[in-house]
Each structure stands twice: as structure tokens, then as C-alpha cells.
Amino acid sequence: MKNCKNPLRRWLALVLCLLAPAAIAELSLQQAVERALAQNPALQVFPLRLQAVAGRRQSADLSPAYTVELEAENLAGSSELSGTDNAEYTLSIGSIIELGDKRAARVALADTRYALTNAEREAAAVDLVAQVTQRFVSVLSLQQLVSLAENAHALAQRTAAIVTERSNRGAAPEADQLRAEADLAQAELRLQNLRSELEAGKLALAILWGDDQPRFATVSGDLFNITEAPSFNTLFEQVADSPILEILAAEQRMAAADLELIRSQSSADVGWRLGVRRDQASGDSSLTAGISVPLFSGRRNRGNLDAAYAEQKQQAYRRDNAELRLRARLFAAWQTYRQSRASVEALRTTILPALESAQKQTRQAYEQGRYRYTDWVAAQREYLDGRRNLITAATTALHNQALIEQLTAAPLSPGVTNGH
């Protein structure tokens, strides 16, 4: 990735450079991406694949080999031809003269294979970065949900204490106390379940760089730092640099190179031979020379040529189809991102403040005996559900941001990379 003019490489470099180093107990997105790119087993095969393709190119660039031939005639026959006294020996060297630029066609095909492998490597790197980002966001989201569950558990404890105190005074029925105790037990179960999910999410993230267990306590990042997305047309203009289309373009070039190689094989190669013949009986020597040309090679190659031409045409349609499907996926991700961002804004600025105020007022009214326990619990649940919806909307937005960046190979916005 030395050429920084490539948009894909610029994006990968930007992802790696956005964050300052995090604390030892915390893992930043930058650190997660660096570890995955350096240690993910799926990426480690590409240097070997490129080495193999480079070796094939080296072989494709070789000239036809020379052959040495020793021929004996009139050897070990009958009568006068018995033994070796009347034998004739011919020592010759030969090769072929390639016509139709076969060597150049072979090299061009090998070059396109190298370009395709390199495009697949970059696509794999982009996919890995997107996968790391998705799992990182999931862990960050689970951390928020665990924190919310801890708050809900503490709230359930305070609620149970208030209800018990009122029940002991005879200001609330014993049934309210039993409900409060059941709600507390359920809050404890939800907290335990979320903590288990968090550990599983951390392991799923660590596996991407080959660790068998997470070696970090938490991840750092701002789940709610969601900026406005650019217009869809602006995003779609970046699709030309998409790894998916780059792979298909490389496949198109390889199909064209394969067609040229097969077309070059319609030209017959000329075989030649030059040698020296020695007659044992007379002791005389003479030069020998010969050429050979296959007949009807162009006609015999017609089937391969038609197949290669059809394959080249198919590649063009495949790219068009892939571009249409990519546009649909990008539009769906863009719409979901915008809607989720709007939900985050509405929840943070309007809905949650109202629910929080309503929950406080309902608690005061319950303590004054003006509201029932069920009214207070309903207000609490609405507020907690609102906070969960906020986390869910932010998580959905950032997951779709990662998908947009994967499809366009360009950063949408800093997002969770603004760790703190």
C-alpha cells in the first residue's frame, strides 16, 4: 500500500490514523484494525499468492526451450548393416519460433492475474476493516447496554426499597412489594445476560486478529457521535473505487488478456532443427536442417477462441449487474443510516428528556400516594426503553456507516473513531 493516491489506500490509512492511543485497559478502533490487518490469517495468504503469480509471470516470459537430439540409423541390422560400422549418427539442436506474439500475450495474462490478486487482497482488507468495525460497534453498544442495565438494576433496588418502606407503613399493598422484588430479580437476570453477551462480543472481536481470548477490558469510542451523511449521489460517485468493482474490472482485463493469448495460438509456431550427420562407413560428415509447421492450427483453435470471446462478453455484463446490486445495497444502507441518525437526534433532544421528566414526576406522585405502583413502573420502563432505543438506533447507524464505507472504500465520517 505504498501508493497513497489510491482512494482505497487513503481510506485505510485514515482509519489507522484517526485515534490517539487509548489506555492500556481500553481498546480503540485504531488498535483493533491494526491488529486485524497485521495478524488475521485470511490476509496472510495474499503475499504467498502474489509470490506464486509472480513466479508464473517469470515462467511466462521465458523464450521457447532448446532441445538436443541424437539420432542413430543403420544400427544393429542384418548382413552389411550388422554392428555399428555402417551406422549414421546425427546430432542436432532445435527449438521453435513463436509467432503471433504468444510470449507477450502470456506475460500480459500473468500481469492481469497479478493485478486481480492484488485487487482481491485490498478487497479482503476492506472487508476485514468493515468486519472489525461492525464487531467493535457491537461491543461498544453492549457496553452501553450493560451500563444501562446496571442503572436499571440500581433503580430497581431503590424502587424496591421505597415500596417496601411504604408497604411497612401500610401506605402500599403487599402486592406492590412482591412486584418490586420480582422486577429487581428480572433486572438482575437482564444484567447477567448482557454481561455474558458482552464477553462473547469481545471474544468475537479478538478472534479477528487470532487471539483465543480478549486481552482488553473495554473498548473506547463515542457511540452517539453520528454526523450527517452526504447525498446519495456523492456517495455513489465513489463507487468507482469500490473493491468489488475493481475485482470485476481486473477480471475483465484478465478475460481480454486470455482472449489475446488464445488468438495468438491461432498462429502456428515454426519448429526448426540444425545438426551434424556422420557416416561411420565413409567417415564423412554433413550438415542437416529442417523446419516443421503444424497445419490448420487456426481452424483447430476456433472453438477456444469463441469460448474466450464469450467469456469476455460475460464479464462486462457481470460488472454492470454488480454495479446495479451495489447501488441498491448502498442506497438501503444510506437510507437506514439517515433514518437511524434522525432517531438518535429525536431521542436525545426531545423524547428522552420528556420521558426522564415524566419518570421523576411519577415517582414523586407515587411517594405522595397520588399514583399507583404500576404507573410509576410504567414510567420507569418507558424511560429505560427510550434509552435502549437510543443505543439501538446509534448502533444501527454505525453498522450501516461501516457498510457504506465498505462499499465505497472511503470514510463517511469519523464516527466511533473519535474515541475518548
mmCIF file of C-alpha atoms in Angstrom, residues 68 136 193 202 221 300 341:
data_model
loop_
_atom_site.group_PDB
_atom_site.id
_atom_site.type_symbol
_atom_site.label_atom_id
_atom_site.label_comp_id
_atom_site.label_asym_id
_atom_site.label_seq_id
_atom_site.Cartn_x
_atom_site.Cartn_y
_atom_site.Cartn_z
ATOM 1 C CA VAL A 68 19.251 -31.562 -28.260
ATOM 2 C CA PHE A 136 -16.246 -3.108 17.563
ATOM 3 C CA ASN A 193 -27.368 -11.906 30.288
ATOM 4 C CA LYS A 202 -15.332 -9.186 22.908
ATOM 5 C CA GLY A 221 -15.379 5.229 21.463
ATOM 6 C CA ARG A 300 -8.431 -26.114 -34.698
ATOM 7 C CA ARG A 341 -29.376 9.241 12.796
#
